[in-house]
Amino acid sequence: YAHNACVTVLEEGRLLGGLQNGKDLVAQRYKVTLTLTDEQCLDISKEIFEEFESNRRTQKTQSVTKNLRNIVETESALFTRVTRVSIGLINHTDLLMPQIQFLGNTMKACGEMTRRLQNIIIDLQRKRRCLEEIALRDAVSKKNASLALDWIEGRRIEAEAKDIEDQIKAEEAE
């Protein structure tokens, strides 16, 4: 242990101020004088540096390996979750298909009924116009001008009211 401590102090001193500084630092701390030559000191420093580098690379490799393992585990867990969710969605879709088909048929029937109602409304509007024209001809033929004017004025007011109703419905639809 003392040998390792001396070597470490020697290396620290060398890095700070050269080999002689390292020898002096060891002498101060451990009350020993190193009889190593400069070459031996450099060899020791070189060994320490190589061991340090080797340890650093090993730790770095282990860290990268650990990170990769964590990433793979996370990705695997995510893939498993996505697979479960996909299977669940497929199962729910199978269960919902009859309801979706029923809704489609209902919407189709509603569309057909809407078309029929529109045709009935158009037919009623046509019959109303015919009746109004007959009433107008009748009033004019009886030479009842005031009745004809009243009828025309009433028709104009009804048309304005209908336009206002249509505008309100259009605004509500928007």
Coordinates of N, CA and C in Angstrom, one line a residue:
Y1 N 0.8 -1.2 0.0 CA 0.0 0.0 0.0 C 0.9 1.2 0.0
A2 N 1.9 1.2 0.8 CA 2.8 2.4 0.9 C 3.5 2.6 -0.4
H3 N 3.9 1.5 -1.1 CA 4.5 1.6 -2.4 C 3.6 2.3 -3.4
N4 N 2.3 1.8 -3.4 CA 1.4 2.4 -4.3 C 1.2 3.9 -4.0
A5 N 1.1 4.3 -2.7 CA 0.9 5.7 -2.4 C 2.1 6.5 -2.8
C6 N 3.3 6.0 -2.6 CA 4.5 6.7 -3.1 C 4.5 6.9 -4.6
V7 N 4.1 5.8 -5.3 CA 4.1 5.9 -6.8 C 3.1 7.0 -7.2
T8 N 1.9 7.0 -6.5 CA 0.9 8.0 -6.8 C 1.4 9.4 -6.6
V9 N 2.0 9.6 -5.4 CA 2.6 11.0 -5.1 C 3.6 11.4 -6.1
L10 N 4.5 10.4 -6.5 CA 5.5 10.6 -7.5 C 4.9 11.1 -8.8
E11 N 3.9 10.5 -9.2 CA 3.2 10.8 -10.5 C 2.6 12.2 -10.3
E12 N 1.9 12.5 -9.2 CA 1.3 13.8 -9.0 C 2.3 14.9 -9.1
G13 N 3.4 14.7 -8.4 CA 4.5 15.7 -8.4 C 5.1 15.9 -9.8
R14 N 5.3 14.8 -10.5 CA 5.9 14.9 -11.8 C 5.0 15.7 -12.7
L15 N 3.6 15.4 -12.6 CA 2.7 16.2 -13.5 C 2.7 17.7 -13.1
L16 N 2.9 17.9 -11.8 CA 2.9 19.4 -11.4 C 4.2 20.1 -11.7
G17 N 5.3 19.4 -11.6 CA 6.6 20.1 -11.7 C 7.8 19.3 -12.2
G18 N 7.5 18.2 -12.8 CA 8.7 17.4 -13.3 C 9.1 16.3 -12.3
L19 N 10.0 15.5 -12.8 CA 10.5 14.3 -12.0 C 11.1 14.7 -10.6
Q20 N 11.9 15.7 -10.6 CA 12.6 16.1 -9.4 C 11.5 16.6 -8.4
N21 N 10.5 17.3 -8.9 CA 9.4 17.7 -8.0 C 8.7 16.6 -7.4
G22 N 8.5 15.5 -8.2 CA 7.8 14.3 -7.7 C 8.6 13.6 -6.7
K23 N 10.0 13.5 -6.9 CA 10.8 12.9 -5.9 C 10.8 13.7 -4.6
D24 N 10.9 15.0 -4.7 CA 10.9 15.8 -3.5 C 9.6 15.7 -2.7
L25 N 8.5 15.6 -3.4 CA 7.1 15.5 -2.8 C 7.1 14.2 -2.0
V26 N 7.6 13.1 -2.6 CA 7.6 11.8 -1.9 C 8.4 11.9 -0.7
A27 N 9.6 12.5 -0.8 CA 10.5 12.7 0.3 C 9.8 13.5 1.5
Q28 N 9.1 14.5 1.1 CA 8.4 15.3 2.1 C 7.3 14.5 2.8
R29 N 6.5 13.8 2.1 CA 5.4 13.2 2.7 C 5.7 11.9 3.4
Y30 N 6.6 11.1 2.9 CA 6.9 9.8 3.4 C 8.2 9.7 4.1
K31 N 9.0 10.7 4.2 CA 10.3 10.8 4.8 C 11.2 9.7 4.3
V32 N 11.1 9.5 3.0 CA 12.0 8.5 2.3 C 12.6 9.3 1.1
T33 N 13.8 8.9 0.7 CA 14.4 9.4 -0.4 C 14.4 8.4 -1.5
L34 N 13.9 8.7 -2.6 CA 13.8 7.7 -3.7 C 15.2 7.7 -4.4
T35 N 15.6 6.5 -4.6 CA 16.9 6.3 -5.3 C 16.7 5.9 -6.7
L36 N 15.5 6.1 -7.2 CA 15.2 5.7 -8.6 C 15.8 6.7 -9.5
T37 N 16.3 6.2 -10.7 CA 16.8 7.1 -11.7 C 15.6 7.7 -12.4
D38 N 15.9 8.8 -13.2 CA 14.9 9.5 -13.9 C 14.1 8.5 -14.9
E39 N 14.9 7.6 -15.5 CA 14.3 6.6 -16.4 C 13.3 5.7 -15.7
Q40 N 13.7 5.2 -14.5 CA 12.8 4.4 -13.7 C 11.5 5.1 -13.3
C41 N 11.7 6.4 -12.9 CA 10.5 7.2 -12.6 C 9.6 7.3 -13.8
L42 N 10.2 7.6 -14.9 CA 9.4 7.7 -16.1 C 8.7 6.4 -16.5
D43 N 9.4 5.3 -16.3 CA 8.7 4.0 -16.5 C 7.5 3.8 -15.6
I44 N 7.7 4.1 -14.3 CA 6.7 4.0 -13.3 C 5.5 4.9 -13.7
S45 N 5.8 6.1 -14.1 CA 4.7 7.1 -14.5 C 4.0 6.5 -15.7
K46 N 4.8 6.0 -16.7 CA 4.2 5.4 -17.9 C 3.2 4.3 -17.5
E47 N 3.6 3.4 -16.6 CA 2.8 2.2 -16.2 C 1.5 2.7 -15.6
I48 N 1.6 3.7 -14.7 CA 0.5 4.3 -14.0 C -0.5 4.9 -15.0
F49 N 0.0 5.6 -16.0 CA -0.8 6.3 -17.0 C -1.5 5.2 -17.8
E50 N -0.8 4.2 -18.2 CA -1.4 3.1 -19.1 C -2.5 2.4 -18.3
E51 N -2.2 2.1 -17.0 CA -3.2 1.4 -16.2 C -4.5 2.3 -16.0
F52 N -4.2 3.6 -15.8 CA -5.3 4.6 -15.6 C -6.2 4.6 -16.9
E53 N -5.5 4.7 -18.1 CA -6.2 4.7 -19.4 C -7.0 3.5 -19.6
S54 N -6.4 2.3 -19.3 CA -7.0 1.0 -19.5 C -8.3 1.0 -18.6
N55 N -8.2 1.4 -17.3 CA -9.4 1.4 -16.4 C -10.4 2.4 -17.0
R56 N -10.0 3.5 -17.5 CA -11.0 4.5 -18.0 C -11.7 4.0 -19.2
R57 N -11.0 3.3 -20.1 CA -11.6 2.7 -21.3 C -12.6 1.6 -20.9
T58 N -12.2 0.8 -19.9 CA -13.0 -0.3 -19.5 C -14.3 0.3 -18.9
Q59 N -14.2 1.3 -18.0 CA -15.4 1.9 -17.4 C -16.3 2.5 -18.5
K60 N -15.7 3.2 -19.5 CA -16.4 3.8 -20.5 C -17.2 2.7 -21.3
T61 N -16.5 1.6 -21.6 CA -17.2 0.5 -22.4 C -18.3 0.0 -21.6
Q62 N -18.1 -0.2 -20.3 CA -19.1 -0.8 -19.4 C -20.3 0.2 -19.3
S63 N -20.0 1.5 -19.3 CA -21.1 2.5 -19.2 C -21.9 2.5 -20.5
V64 N -21.2 2.4 -21.7 CA -21.9 2.4 -23.0 C -22.8 1.1 -23.1
T65 N -22.2 0.0 -22.6 CA -22.9 -1.3 -22.7 C -24.1 -1.2 -21.8
K66 N -24.0 -0.7 -20.6 CA -25.2 -0.5 -19.7 C -26.2 0.3 -20.3
N67 N -25.8 1.5 -20.9 CA -26.8 2.4 -21.6 C -27.5 1.7 -22.7
L68 N -26.7 0.9 -23.5 CA -27.4 0.2 -24.6 C -28.3 -0.9 -24.1
R69 N -28.0 -1.6 -23.0 CA -28.9 -2.6 -22.5 C -30.2 -1.9 -22.0
N70 N -30.0 -0.7 -21.3 CA -31.2 0.0 -20.9 C -32.1 0.4 -22.0
I71 N -31.5 0.9 -23.1 CA -32.2 1.3 -24.3 C -33.0 0.1 -24.9
V72 N -32.3 -1.0 -25.0 CA -32.9 -2.2 -25.6 C -34.1 -2.7 -24.7
E73 N -33.9 -2.6 -23.4 CA -35.0 -3.0 -22.5 C -36.2 -2.1 -22.6
T74 N -35.9 -0.8 -22.7 CA -37.0 0.2 -22.8 C -37.7 0.0 -24.1
E75 N -37.0 -0.2 -25.2 CA -37.6 -0.4 -26.5 C -38.4 -1.7 -26.5
S76 N -37.9 -2.7 -25.9 CA -38.6 -4.0 -25.8 C -39.9 -3.8 -25.0
A77 N -39.9 -3.1 -23.9 CA -41.1 -2.8 -23.1 C -42.1 -2.0 -23.9
L78 N -41.6 -1.0 -24.6 CA -42.5 -0.2 -25.4 C -43.2 -1.0 -26.5
F79 N -42.4 -1.9 -27.2 CA -42.9 -2.7 -28.2 C -44.0 -3.7 -27.7
T80 N -43.7 -4.2 -26.5 CA -44.7 -5.1 -25.9 C -46.0 -4.4 -25.6
R81 N -45.9 -3.1 -25.1 CA -47.1 -2.3 -24.8 C -47.8 -2.0 -26.0
V82 N -47.1 -1.6 -27.1 CA -47.8 -1.3 -28.4 C -48.5 -2.5 -28.9
T83 N -47.8 -3.6 -28.8 CA -48.4 -4.9 -29.3 C -49.7 -5.2 -28.5
R84 N -49.7 -5.0 -27.2 CA -50.9 -5.3 -26.4 C -52.0 -4.3 -26.8
V85 N -51.7 -3.0 -26.9 CA -52.7 -2.0 -27.3 C -53.3 -2.4 -28.6
S86 N -52.4 -2.7 -29.6 CA -52.9 -3.1 -30.9 C -53.8 -4.3 -30.9
I87 N -53.5 -5.3 -30.1 CA -54.4 -6.5 -30.0 C -55.7 -6.0 -29.4
G88 N -55.6 -5.2 -28.4 CA -56.8 -4.7 -27.7 C -57.7 -4.0 -28.7
L89 N -57.1 -3.1 -29.5 CA -57.9 -2.3 -30.4 C -58.5 -3.2 -31.5
I90 N -57.8 -4.2 -31.9 CA -58.3 -5.2 -32.9 C -59.6 -5.9 -32.3
N91 N -59.4 -6.3 -31.0 CA -60.5 -7.0 -30.4 C -61.7 -6.1 -30.2
H92 N -61.5 -4.8 -29.8 CA -62.6 -3.9 -29.7 C -63.3 -3.6 -31.0
T93 N -62.4 -3.5 -32.1 CA -63.0 -3.2 -33.4 C -63.9 -4.3 -33.8
D94 N -63.5 -5.6 -33.5 CA -64.3 -6.7 -33.9 C -65.7 -6.7 -33.1
L95 N -65.6 -6.2 -31.9 CA -66.8 -6.1 -31.1 C -67.7 -5.0 -31.6
L96 N -67.1 -3.9 -32.1 CA -67.9 -2.8 -32.5 C -68.4 -2.9 -33.9
M97 N -67.9 -3.8 -34.7 CA -68.4 -3.9 -36.1 C -69.9 -4.0 -36.3
P98 N -70.6 -4.9 -35.5 CA -72.0 -4.9 -35.6 C -72.7 -3.6 -35.4
Q99 N -72.2 -2.9 -34.3 CA -72.8 -1.5 -34.0 C -72.5 -0.5 -35.1
I100 N -71.3 -0.6 -35.7 CA -71.0 0.3 -36.8 C -71.9 0.0 -38.0
Q101 N -72.1 -1.3 -38.3 CA -73.0 -1.6 -39.4 C -74.4 -1.1 -39.2
F102 N -74.9 -1.3 -37.9 CA -76.2 -0.9 -37.6 C -76.4 0.6 -37.8
L103 N -75.3 1.4 -37.3 CA -75.4 2.8 -37.4 C -75.4 3.2 -38.9
G104 N -74.6 2.5 -39.7 CA -74.6 2.8 -41.1 C -75.9 2.6 -41.8
N105 N -76.6 1.5 -41.4 CA -77.9 1.2 -41.9 C -78.9 2.3 -41.5
T106 N -78.8 2.7 -40.2 CA -79.7 3.7 -39.7 C -79.5 5.0 -40.4
M107 N -78.3 5.4 -40.6 CA -78.0 6.7 -41.4 C -78.5 6.6 -42.8
K108 N -78.4 5.4 -43.4 CA -78.9 5.2 -44.8 C -80.4 5.4 -44.8
A109 N -81.1 4.8 -43.8 CA -82.6 4.9 -43.7 C -83.0 6.4 -43.4
C110 N -82.2 7.1 -42.6 CA -82.5 8.5 -42.3 C -82.4 9.3 -43.6
G111 N -81.3 9.0 -44.3 CA -81.1 9.8 -45.6 C -82.3 9.6 -46.6
E112 N -82.8 8.3 -46.6 CA -83.9 8.0 -47.5 C -85.2 8.7 -47.0
M113 N -85.4 8.7 -45.7 CA -86.6 9.4 -45.2 C -86.5 10.9 -45.4
T114 N -85.3 11.5 -45.3 CA -85.1 12.9 -45.5 C -85.4 13.3 -47.0
R115 N -85.0 12.4 -47.9 CA -85.3 12.7 -49.3 C -86.8 12.6 -49.6
R116 N -87.5 11.7 -49.0 CA -88.9 11.6 -49.1 C -89.6 12.8 -48.6
L117 N -89.2 13.2 -47.4 CA -89.8 14.4 -46.8 C -89.6 15.7 -47.7
Q118 N -88.4 15.8 -48.2 CA -88.1 16.9 -49.1 C -89.0 16.9 -50.3
N119 N -89.2 15.7 -50.9 CA -90.2 15.6 -52.1 C -91.6 16.0 -51.7
I120 N -92.0 15.5 -50.5 CA -93.4 15.9 -50.0 C -93.5 17.4 -49.8
I121 N -92.5 18.0 -49.2 CA -92.5 19.5 -49.0 C -92.6 20.2 -50.4
I122 N -91.8 19.8 -51.3 CA -91.8 20.4 -52.7 C -93.2 20.3 -53.3
D123 N -93.8 19.1 -53.2 CA -95.1 18.9 -53.7 C -96.1 19.8 -53.1
L124 N -96.1 19.9 -51.7 CA -97.0 20.7 -51.0 C -96.9 22.2 -51.4
Q125 N -95.6 22.6 -51.6 CA -95.4 24.0 -52.0 C -96.0 24.3 -53.4
R126 N -95.8 23.3 -54.3 CA -96.4 23.4 -55.6 C -97.9 23.5 -55.6
K127 N -98.5 22.7 -54.8 CA -100.0 22.7 -54.6 C -100.5 24.0 -54.0
R128 N -99.7 24.5 -53.0 CA -100.1 25.8 -52.4 C -100.1 26.9 -53.4
R129 N -99.0 27.0 -54.3 CA -99.0 28.0 -55.3 C -100.1 27.9 -56.3
C130 N -100.5 26.7 -56.6 CA -101.6 26.5 -57.5 C -102.9 27.0 -56.9
L131 N -103.1 26.7 -55.6 CA -104.3 27.2 -54.9 C -104.3 28.7 -54.8
E132 N -103.1 29.3 -54.6 CA -103.1 30.7 -54.5 C -103.4 31.4 -55.8
E133 N -102.9 30.8 -56.9 CA -103.2 31.3 -58.2 C -104.7 31.2 -58.5
I134 N -105.3 30.1 -58.2 CA -106.7 29.9 -58.4 C -107.5 30.9 -57.6
A135 N -107.1 31.1 -56.3 CA -107.8 32.1 -55.4 C -107.7 33.5 -56.0
L136 N -106.5 33.8 -56.6 CA -106.3 35.2 -57.2 C -107.2 35.3 -58.4
R137 N -107.2 34.3 -59.3 CA -108.1 34.4 -60.5 C -109.5 34.5 -60.1
D138 N -109.9 33.8 -59.1 CA -111.3 33.8 -58.6 C -111.6 35.3 -58.1
A139 N -110.7 35.8 -57.3 CA -111.0 37.2 -56.8 C -111.1 38.2 -57.9
V140 N -110.2 38.1 -58.9 CA -110.2 39.0 -60.0 C -111.4 38.8 -60.9
S141 N -111.8 37.6 -61.1 CA -113.0 37.3 -61.9 C -114.3 37.8 -61.3
K142 N -114.3 37.9 -60.0 CA -115.5 38.4 -59.4 C -115.4 40.0 -59.3
K143 N -114.4 40.5 -59.9 CA -114.2 41.9 -60.0 C -114.2 42.6 -58.6
N144 N -113.6 41.8 -57.7 CA -113.5 42.3 -56.4 C -112.0 42.8 -56.2
A145 N -111.8 44.0 -56.6 CA -110.4 44.5 -56.6 C -109.8 44.6 -55.2
S146 N -110.6 45.0 -54.3 CA -110.1 45.2 -52.9 C -109.7 43.8 -52.4
L147 N -110.5 42.8 -52.6 CA -110.1 41.5 -52.2 C -108.8 41.0 -52.8
A148 N -108.7 41.3 -54.1 CA -107.4 40.9 -54.8 C -106.2 41.7 -54.2
L149 N -106.4 43.0 -54.0 CA -105.3 43.7 -53.4 C -105.0 43.2 -52.0
D150 N -106.0 42.9 -51.2 CA -105.7 42.4 -49.8 C -105.0 41.0 -49.9
W151 N -105.4 40.2 -50.9 CA -104.8 38.9 -51.1 C -103.3 39.1 -51.5
I152 N -103.0 40.0 -52.4 CA -101.7 40.3 -52.9 C -100.8 40.8 -51.7
E153 N -101.4 41.8 -50.9 CA -100.6 42.3 -49.8 C -100.3 41.2 -48.8
G154 N -101.3 40.3 -48.5 CA -101.1 39.2 -47.6 C -100.0 38.3 -48.1
R155 N -100.0 38.0 -49.4 CA -99.0 37.2 -50.0 C -97.6 37.7 -49.9
R156 N -97.5 39.0 -50.1 CA -96.2 39.7 -49.9 C -95.7 39.6 -48.5
I157 N -96.6 39.8 -47.5 CA -96.2 39.7 -46.1 C -95.7 38.3 -45.7
E158 N -96.5 37.3 -46.3 CA -96.1 35.9 -46.0 C -94.8 35.6 -46.6
A159 N -94.5 36.1 -47.8 CA -93.2 35.9 -48.5 C -92.1 36.5 -47.6
E160 N -92.3 37.7 -47.1 CA -91.3 38.3 -46.3 C -91.0 37.5 -45.0
A161 N -92.1 37.0 -44.4 CA -92.0 36.2 -43.2 C -91.2 34.9 -43.5
K162 N -91.5 34.3 -44.6 CA -90.9 33.1 -45.0 C -89.4 33.3 -45.2
D163 N -89.0 34.4 -45.9 CA -87.6 34.8 -46.1 C -86.9 34.9 -44.7
I164 N -87.5 35.6 -43.8 CA -86.9 35.8 -42.5 C -86.7 34.5 -41.8
E165 N -87.8 33.6 -41.9 CA -87.7 32.3 -41.3 C -86.5 31.5 -41.9
D166 N -86.4 31.5 -43.2 CA -85.3 30.8 -43.9 C -83.9 31.3 -43.4
Q167 N -83.8 32.6 -43.3 CA -82.5 33.2 -42.8 C -82.2 32.7 -41.4
I168 N -83.2 32.7 -40.5 CA -82.9 32.2 -39.2 C -82.5 30.8 -39.2
K169 N -83.2 30.0 -40.0 CA -82.8 28.5 -40.0 C -81.4 28.4 -40.6
A170 N -81.1 29.1 -41.6 CA -79.7 29.1 -42.2 C -78.6 29.4 -41.2
E171 N -78.9 30.5 -40.4 CA -77.9 30.9 -39.4 C -77.8 29.9 -38.3
E172 N -78.9 29.3 -37.9 CA -78.9 28.2 -36.9 C -78.1 27.0 -37.4
A173 N -78.2 26.7 -38.7 CA -77.6 25.6 -39.2 C -76.0 25.8 -39.3
E174 N -75.7 27.0 -39.5 CA -74.2 27.3 -39.6 C -73.6 27.2 -38.2

